[in-house]
Coordinates of C-alpha atoms in Angstrom, one line a residue:
M1 CA 0.0 0.0 0.0
S2 CA 1.3 3.4 -1.0
L3 CA 0.3 6.6 0.7
V4 CA 0.0 9.6 -1.6
L5 CA 0.1 12.9 0.2
D6 CA 0.0 16.4 -1.3
L7 CA 1.3 19.0 1.1
S8 CA 2.0 21.7 -1.6
G9 CA 1.6 25.1 -0.1
R10 CA 1.9 23.8 3.5
V11 CA 4.7 24.6 5.9
V12 CA 5.9 22.0 8.3
L13 CA 8.3 22.3 11.2
V14 CA 10.3 19.3 12.2
T15 CA 12.1 19.4 15.5
G16 CA 15.3 17.4 15.3
G17 CA 14.9 17.3 11.5
T18 CA 18.6 17.3 10.6
K19 CA 19.5 13.7 11.5
G20 CA 18.1 10.3 12.2
I21 CA 14.3 9.8 12.2
G22 CA 13.7 13.5 12.0
L23 CA 15.8 13.7 8.8
G24 CA 13.7 10.9 7.3
I25 CA 10.5 12.8 8.2
S26 CA 11.9 16.0 6.7
R27 CA 12.6 14.2 3.4
A28 CA 9.2 12.6 3.4
F29 CA 7.5 16.1 3.8
L30 CA 9.7 17.5 1.1
D31 CA 8.7 14.6 -1.2
A32 CA 5.0 15.5 -0.4
G33 CA 5.6 19.1 -1.6
A34 CA 5.7 20.8 1.8
T35 CA 8.0 23.7 2.7
V36 CA 10.1 22.2 5.4
V37 CA 11.7 24.1 8.4
T38 CA 13.9 22.1 10.8
C39 CA 15.1 23.2 14.2
S40 CA 17.7 21.9 16.7
R41 CA 19.8 23.3 19.5
S42 CA 22.9 23.4 17.1
D43 CA 23.6 25.5 14.1
V44 CA 24.0 22.7 11.6
E45 CA 23.7 22.4 7.8
P46 CA 20.1 21.8 7.1
P47 CA 18.9 19.0 4.7
A48 CA 18.8 20.1 1.1
G49 CA 15.7 22.0 0.3
T50 CA 14.9 23.0 3.9
T51 CA 15.6 26.0 6.1
H52 CA 16.9 25.7 9.7
H53 CA 16.4 27.5 12.9
V54 CA 18.5 27.2 16.1
C55 CA 16.0 26.7 18.9
D56 CA 16.0 24.8 22.2
V57 CA 12.4 23.5 22.4
R58 CA 12.7 23.4 26.2
D59 CA 12.6 27.2 26.2
P60 CA 9.0 28.4 25.6
E61 CA 10.1 31.9 24.6
A62 CA 12.5 30.6 22.0
V63 CA 9.8 28.3 20.6
S64 CA 7.3 31.2 20.4
A65 CA 9.9 33.4 18.6
M66 CA 10.7 30.6 16.2
V67 CA 7.1 29.9 15.4
A68 CA 6.4 33.6 14.8
D69 CA 9.3 33.7 12.4
V70 CA 8.2 30.5 10.5
V71 CA 4.5 31.3 10.3

């Protein structure tokens, strides 16, 4: 069974989206046509086709600022 998902025109934010499972999720969203934003505590090279924000998701103020910037 194959899932066909069209997320064109949608923005998704993937925490931890630069490695491991998060990287796989980021790639799947890209394949579905979404605009993908990743975030992590480190300033790292984002996956191709994505943008990246440095954000510690344990800090509510940092999360609010990041979401305001992304949305």
